[in-house]
Coordinates of C-alpha atoms and ligand atoms in Angstrom, one line a residue:
M225 CA -92.9 -39.4 132.7
T226 CA -89.2 -39.6 130.8
T227 CA -88.7 -37.4 127.6
A228 CA -90.0 -39.1 124.6
K229 CA -88.1 -41.8 122.9
T230 CA -87.9 -44.0 120.0
I231 CA -86.9 -47.3 120.4
G232 CA -85.9 -50.2 118.2
V233 CA -86.3 -54.1 118.5
L234 CA -85.0 -57.1 116.6
T235 CA -85.0 -60.8 117.1
S236 CA -81.4 -62.5 115.8
G237 CA -80.4 -65.5 116.0
G238 CA -82.6 -69.1 115.3
D239 CA -86.3 -68.6 116.1
C240 CA -88.0 -70.0 119.0
A241 CA -91.2 -70.2 120.7
G242 CA -91.9 -67.2 122.8
L243 CA -90.0 -64.6 120.8
N244 CA -93.7 -62.3 119.9
A245 CA -94.4 -62.5 123.6
V246 CA -91.0 -60.6 124.2
I247 CA -92.1 -57.8 121.1
R248 CA -95.4 -57.7 122.2
A249 CA -94.3 -56.8 126.5
V250 CA -91.9 -54.5 124.8
V251 CA -94.5 -52.5 122.6
A252 CA -97.0 -52.6 126.0
R253 CA -94.7 -51.5 128.1
A254 CA -93.2 -48.7 125.8
V255 CA -96.1 -47.1 124.1
K256 CA -98.6 -47.5 127.3
G257 CA -96.1 -47.2 130.0
Y258 CA -93.8 -44.2 128.5
G259 CA -95.7 -42.9 125.2
W260 CA -92.4 -44.1 123.0
R261 CA -92.4 -45.1 119.6
V262 CA -90.9 -48.7 118.7
F263 CA -90.0 -50.0 115.2
G264 CA -89.7 -53.3 114.6
I265 CA -86.5 -54.3 112.7
H266 CA -86.9 -57.0 110.0
Q267 CA -84.4 -60.2 109.6
G268 CA -82.2 -59.1 112.5
T269 CA -79.4 -56.8 111.6
R270 CA -79.9 -57.7 107.9
G271 CA -82.8 -55.2 108.2
L272 CA -80.5 -52.4 109.2
L273 CA -78.1 -53.0 106.3
S274 CA -81.2 -52.4 104.0
R275 CA -81.8 -48.8 102.4
P276 CA -84.5 -47.6 103.1
V277 CA -84.3 -49.9 106.7
D278 CA -86.5 -52.9 106.6
A279 CA -88.8 -51.8 109.8
V280 CA -91.9 -51.0 111.1
Q281 CA -93.5 -49.1 113.6
L282 CA -95.5 -51.3 116.1
D283 CA -98.6 -50.3 117.8
L284 CA -100.9 -52.2 120.6
D285 CA -102.9 -53.4 117.2
S286 CA -100.0 -54.6 115.5
A287 CA -98.3 -56.4 118.7
G288 CA -101.3 -56.8 120.7
A289 CA -102.0 -59.8 123.3
A290 CA -103.0 -62.5 120.5
M291 CA -98.6 -62.5 119.9
L292 CA -98.7 -64.3 123.5
R293 CA -99.7 -67.0 121.1
L294 CA -97.9 -67.1 118.1
A295 CA -95.2 -68.8 117.7
G296 CA -92.0 -68.0 115.2
T297 CA -91.1 -64.0 115.1
I298 CA -93.2 -61.3 113.3
L299 CA -90.0 -59.7 112.9
G300 CA -88.3 -62.7 111.0
S301 CA -85.0 -63.8 111.9
T302 CA -81.4 -64.6 110.9
N303 CA -78.6 -66.8 111.9
R304 CA -76.4 -66.1 109.3
G305 CA -74.7 -62.9 108.0
D306 CA -72.8 -61.5 110.9
P307 CA -72.4 -57.9 109.4
F308 CA -68.6 -58.1 110.9
A309 CA -68.1 -60.8 108.2
Y310 CA -70.6 -60.7 106.0
P311 CA -70.6 -63.3 103.4
L312 CA -70.2 -62.2 99.5
P313 CA -71.4 -64.3 97.1
D314 CA -67.6 -64.9 95.4
G315 CA -67.4 -66.6 99.1
G316 CA -65.4 -63.7 100.4
R317 CA -66.3 -61.7 103.7
Q318 CA -66.9 -58.2 103.9
D319 CA -67.3 -55.9 107.3
R320 CA -70.5 -54.1 107.3
S321 CA -70.7 -53.1 110.6
Q322 CA -70.8 -49.0 110.1
E323 CA -73.8 -49.7 107.3
V324 CA -75.8 -51.3 110.4
I325 CA -74.5 -48.6 112.7
E326 CA -76.1 -46.2 110.4
G327 CA -79.2 -48.1 109.7
I328 CA -79.9 -47.1 113.7
R329 CA -79.2 -43.4 113.2
L330 CA -81.5 -43.4 110.1
L331 CA -84.6 -45.0 111.8
G332 CA -83.6 -42.2 114.7
L333 CA -83.3 -44.6 117.7
D334 CA -82.5 -43.7 121.0
A335 CA -81.6 -47.5 122.0
L336 CA -82.2 -51.0 120.9
I337 CA -83.3 -54.1 122.4
G338 CA -82.2 -56.8 120.9
I339 CA -83.5 -60.5 121.4
G340 CA -81.2 -63.1 120.8
G341 CA -78.7 -66.0 122.0
D342 CA -75.0 -65.7 122.9
G343 CA -73.8 -65.4 119.3
S344 CA -76.0 -62.7 118.2
L345 CA -75.4 -60.8 121.5
A346 CA -72.3 -60.8 121.0
I347 CA -72.9 -59.5 117.7
L348 CA -75.0 -56.7 118.7
R349 CA -72.8 -55.3 121.7
R350 CA -69.9 -55.2 119.6
L351 CA -71.8 -53.1 117.4
A352 CA -73.0 -51.1 119.7
Q353 CA -69.7 -50.4 121.2
Q354 CA -68.6 -49.4 117.8
G355 CA -71.5 -47.2 117.3
G356 CA -72.2 -45.7 120.7
I357 CA -75.4 -47.5 120.7
P358 CA -77.6 -47.7 123.8
L359 CA -78.0 -51.2 123.9
V360 CA -80.5 -53.9 126.5
G361 CA -80.0 -57.9 125.6
I362 CA -83.0 -60.4 125.8
P363 CA -81.6 -63.7 126.3
K364 CA -83.7 -66.5 124.2
T365 CA -82.9 -70.1 122.6
I366 CA -83.8 -73.2 123.1
D367 CA -80.5 -74.7 123.7
N368 CA -80.5 -72.8 127.0
D369 CA -76.9 -71.5 126.8
V370 CA -76.9 -67.9 127.9
G371 CA -74.7 -67.0 130.8
G372 CA -76.3 -65.0 133.4
T373 CA -79.8 -66.2 133.5
E374 CA -81.6 -69.3 134.6
S375 CA -83.7 -69.6 131.4
S376 CA -83.7 -68.4 127.9
V377 CA -86.9 -67.8 126.3
G378 CA -87.7 -70.8 124.0
F379 CA -85.9 -73.5 126.2
H380 CA -89.1 -74.3 128.3
T381 CA -91.4 -75.1 124.8
A382 CA -88.6 -77.3 123.7
V383 CA -88.6 -79.3 126.9
M384 CA -92.0 -79.4 126.5
V385 CA -92.0 -80.5 122.5
A386 CA -89.6 -82.9 123.6
T387 CA -91.4 -84.5 126.4
E388 CA -94.6 -84.8 124.6
A389 CA -92.4 -86.9 121.8
I390 CA -91.2 -89.5 124.5
D391 CA -94.5 -89.5 125.6
R392 CA -95.5 -91.0 122.2
L393 CA -92.7 -93.0 121.8
Q394 CA -92.7 -95.0 125.1
P395 CA -96.4 -96.7 124.2
T396 CA -94.9 -98.0 120.5
A397 CA -92.0 -98.9 122.0
A398 CA -93.4 -101.1 124.1
S399 CA -96.2 -102.8 121.7
H400 CA -92.9 -103.4 119.6
D401 CA -89.9 -104.3 122.0
R402 CA -87.9 -101.8 120.5
V403 CA -85.7 -99.2 121.9
M404 CA -86.6 -95.8 121.0
I405 CA -83.7 -93.5 120.2
L406 CA -85.0 -89.8 120.4
E407 CA -82.8 -87.3 119.1
V408 CA -83.0 -83.8 120.4
M409 CA -81.3 -79.9 119.8
G410 CA -79.2 -78.0 122.2
R411 CA -76.3 -78.2 120.1
D412 CA -73.3 -78.2 122.8
C413 CA -75.8 -78.0 125.8
G414 CA -77.7 -81.0 127.2
Q415 CA -80.1 -79.2 129.1
I416 CA -83.1 -80.2 126.8
A417 CA -82.2 -83.8 126.4
L418 CA -81.7 -84.1 130.2
A419 CA -85.4 -82.1 131.4
A420 CA -87.3 -83.8 129.0
G421 CA -85.4 -87.3 129.2
I422 CA -86.4 -87.1 133.3
A423 CA -89.9 -85.2 132.6
G424 CA -90.9 -88.3 130.1
G425 CA -89.4 -91.2 132.3
A426 CA -86.1 -91.9 129.5
D427 CA -83.9 -94.7 130.6
V428 CA -80.5 -93.2 128.9
I429 CA -79.9 -89.8 128.4
L430 CA -76.8 -88.6 127.0
V431 CA -75.4 -85.3 126.9
P432 CA -72.6 -83.4 125.4
E433 CA -71.2 -82.6 128.7
I434 CA -70.7 -86.2 130.0
P435 CA -68.3 -88.6 128.3
Y436 CA -70.2 -91.6 127.6
S437 CA -69.3 -95.6 127.2
I438 CA -71.5 -97.3 124.7
D439 CA -70.8 -100.6 126.5
V440 CA -72.4 -99.0 129.6
V441 CA -75.6 -98.0 127.9
A442 CA -75.7 -101.3 126.5
A443 CA -75.3 -103.1 129.4
H444 CA -78.0 -100.9 130.9
I445 CA -80.4 -101.3 128.2
S446 CA -80.0 -105.2 128.2
K447 CA -80.4 -105.2 132.1
L448 CA -83.7 -103.8 131.6
R449 CA -84.4 -105.8 128.7
H450 CA -83.9 -108.9 130.7
G451 CA -85.5 -107.5 134.0
T452 CA -88.2 -104.9 134.2
H453 CA -89.0 -103.8 130.7
N454 CA -89.0 -105.4 127.0
F455 CA -87.9 -101.9 125.7
A456 CA -86.0 -98.9 126.3
I457 CA -86.3 -95.4 125.5
V458 CA -82.7 -93.3 125.0
V459 CA -83.1 -89.5 124.6
V460 CA -79.7 -88.0 122.8
A461 CA -78.3 -84.6 122.8
E462 CA -77.4 -83.9 119.0
G463 CA -73.7 -82.5 119.7
V464 CA -72.7 -85.6 121.7
R465 CA -70.1 -87.2 120.1
N466 CA -69.3 -90.4 118.5
D467 CA -67.0 -93.3 119.3
S468 CA -64.1 -91.2 117.7
G469 CA -64.6 -88.3 119.5
A470 CA -66.4 -86.2 116.6
H471 CA -69.3 -84.7 116.5
V472 CA -72.3 -85.9 113.8
E473 CA -72.4 -83.3 111.3
R474 CA -73.8 -82.0 108.1
R475 CA -72.4 -79.2 105.7
Q476 CA -76.0 -77.3 104.3
A477 CA -76.4 -75.8 101.0
M478 CA -75.1 -72.0 102.2
G479 CA -71.6 -73.7 103.7
N480 CA -72.8 -73.7 107.2
V481 CA -72.6 -76.8 109.5
T482 CA -75.2 -78.1 111.8
Y483 CA -75.2 -81.3 113.8
G484 CA -77.5 -83.9 113.6
G485 CA -77.2 -87.8 112.9
I486 CA -75.8 -89.2 116.2
G487 CA -79.2 -91.0 117.0
H488 CA -78.8 -92.9 114.1
V489 CA -75.2 -93.9 115.0
L490 CA -76.2 -94.9 118.4
G491 CA -79.2 -96.4 116.9
E492 CA -77.0 -99.1 115.0
T493 CA -74.5 -99.8 117.3
I494 CA -77.4 -100.6 120.3
A495 CA -78.9 -102.9 118.1
Q496 CA -75.1 -104.3 117.5
L497 CA -74.5 -104.7 121.0
T498 CA -77.7 -105.8 122.5
G499 CA -79.4 -107.4 119.4
A500 CA -82.3 -104.9 120.3
E501 CA -84.6 -103.8 117.2
T502 CA -83.8 -100.2 117.5
R503 CA -85.7 -97.1 115.8
V504 CA -84.3 -93.6 115.6
T505 CA -86.3 -90.1 115.8
V506 CA -84.6 -87.0 115.0
L507 CA -86.8 -84.2 116.5
G508 CA -85.5 -81.3 115.0
H509 CA -87.0 -77.8 114.5
V510 CA -90.3 -78.8 115.5
Q511 CA -88.9 -77.8 119.2
R512 CA -88.7 -74.8 117.9
G513 CA -92.4 -73.9 116.5
G514 CA -95.7 -74.3 118.3
Q515 CA -97.6 -72.1 121.2
P516 CA -94.7 -71.0 123.9
T517 CA -95.8 -72.7 127.1
W518 CA -97.5 -70.4 130.2
D519 CA -93.7 -70.1 131.5
D520 CA -91.8 -69.0 128.5
R521 CA -95.0 -66.8 127.7
L522 CA -94.5 -65.6 131.3
I523 CA -90.4 -65.0 131.4
A524 CA -91.1 -63.2 128.1
S525 CA -93.5 -61.0 129.3
A526 CA -91.5 -60.2 132.2
F527 CA -88.3 -59.5 130.0
G528 CA -90.0 -57.6 128.0
V529 CA -91.3 -55.2 130.6
Q530 CA -87.9 -54.8 132.2
A531 CA -85.7 -54.0 129.2
V532 CA -87.9 -51.1 128.3
D533 CA -87.5 -50.0 132.1
L534 CA -83.5 -50.1 132.1
I535 CA -84.0 -47.9 129.0
A536 CA -86.5 -45.7 131.0
E537 CA -83.6 -45.6 134.0
G538 CA -80.7 -44.8 131.2
R539 CA -78.9 -48.3 131.8
Y540 CA -77.4 -49.9 128.9
D541 CA -75.1 -52.3 128.1
R542 CA -77.2 -54.8 130.6
L543 CA -78.9 -58.5 129.8
V544 CA -82.6 -59.0 131.6
A545 CA -81.9 -62.5 133.3
W546 CA -84.6 -64.8 135.2
R547 CA -83.3 -66.3 138.3
N548 CA -84.9 -67.6 141.3
R549 CA -88.5 -66.6 139.9
R550 CA -87.1 -63.4 139.7
V551 CA -86.5 -60.8 136.5
L552 CA -83.6 -58.8 137.1
D553 CA -80.4 -57.6 135.1
V554 CA -77.1 -58.3 134.8
P555 CA -74.1 -57.1 132.6
L556 CA -74.6 -58.0 129.3
L557 CA -71.1 -59.2 129.5
A558 CA -72.3 -62.5 132.0
A559 CA -74.2 -63.9 128.7
F560 CA -70.9 -64.9 127.0
E561 CA -70.0 -66.7 130.2
P562 CA -70.6 -70.5 130.0
A563 CA -73.8 -71.0 130.9
Q564 CA -74.8 -73.7 133.3
R565 CA -72.4 -75.9 133.2
M566 CA -73.5 -79.9 134.5
A567 CA -71.7 -79.7 137.9
S568 CA -71.7 -82.8 139.3
D569 CA -74.0 -81.5 141.8
D570 CA -76.4 -80.7 139.5
T571 CA -79.8 -80.9 140.8
L572 CA -81.3 -82.5 137.4
L573 CA -78.0 -84.8 137.2
R574 CA -78.6 -85.9 140.8
T575 CA -82.2 -86.6 140.0
A576 CA -81.5 -88.4 137.1
R577 CA -78.9 -91.1 138.8
G578 CA -81.4 -91.4 141.8
L579 CA -83.9 -92.5 139.0
D580 CA -81.3 -95.1 137.5
I581 CA -81.3 -93.6 134.5
C582 CA -78.4 -94.2 133.2
L583 CA -75.9 -90.9 131.8
G584 CA -73.3 -93.6 130.2
D585 CA -70.9 -92.6 132.4
Q586 CA -71.1 -95.4 134.8
T587 CA -72.3 -99.1 135.2
M588 CA -75.6 -99.0 137.0
Ligands
LIG874 O1 -79.0 -72.7 118.8 C1 -80.6 -73.6 118.4 C2 -80.4 -74.2 117.3 O2 -81.8 -74.7 117.3 C3 -79.8 -75.6 117.8 O3 -80.4 -76.1 118.8 C4 -79.3 -76.5 116.4 O4 -78.2 -77.0 116.8 C5 -79.6 -75.3 115.7 O5 -80.2 -74.0 116.3 C6 -80.1 -75.5 114.2 O6 -79.9 -74.1 113.3 P1 -80.5 -74.2 111.9 O7 -82.0 -73.3 112.4 O8 -79.4 -73.2 111.0 O9 -80.4 -75.5 111.3

């Protein structure tokens, strides 16, 4: 057994299914495997800014196996409040990074496990370097855009939710001879759209990685409606641009900008170009909630165990990753490399084209 340690774990960025499964695996491995203490930090780095530090000791009762099934994160999370540019009430920004580092010292942590997407992991790495904090990262995001890993926690559940939405839209589309447009999340990454579109049998899939022509999309839908079936299913990622090349976005009350609305833009244009009746569903945050799928639970469990083992081995500044059905670790820097961009030989793109799914970039 290694020397007794106290470690911290936090969730940062947008939540997703499977975060509690990671926390449970961290606690199980650290407590049962090594006899360590684990503190769960509330609200990401925000908990480390509070005095006293907002954290709770986790044990096998509070973080037991029931957590595998539990959506959200028991620790809370935030995708606002970068401690290097912390928002002030007057609209200004303040560097509060030293307070966060001090919070880690106050908790007496020997190491920190950060569960986050690329943005959160970049902030945590900067804090770790500034404060000399031993850090291990665990990738999570429904967007699946963290570099260095094939899968991030939460992606599979989001794809499952989007696929189920297509399953529910298809019969009503067919009953009413309609074109149904489903807008899914993913920021600038089209992986949810592509995977769910194929799994759900979409006729058109539009992703930010592939520029599209609305005329190509309309021609494909018209061909379908005059041929094999009188309806169509279009899946579009929220980060797809409009015909002026701009994102369709919305400024929220707190000043941050979120994508959303390209589905409605497409719905109107497709109706004009094809004469079809269109309806639009924006799936939104339901993709982030709900029980994690078995594979998200599995990856989450493997990641949690691996992260604790890395700390036991004294190996820091690492990212746990999933590749070829194996858990491994890579330099944390790998998280910020472009994630699997859709190369022309991408398996799923080839599959979509092979199934005559229109990707908007060529006449089928
Ligand atoms: O990064 C995860 C994600 O769900 C994106 O797919 C989406 O664009 C964004 O977060 C939404 O952010 P918010 O929760 O702030 O609305």
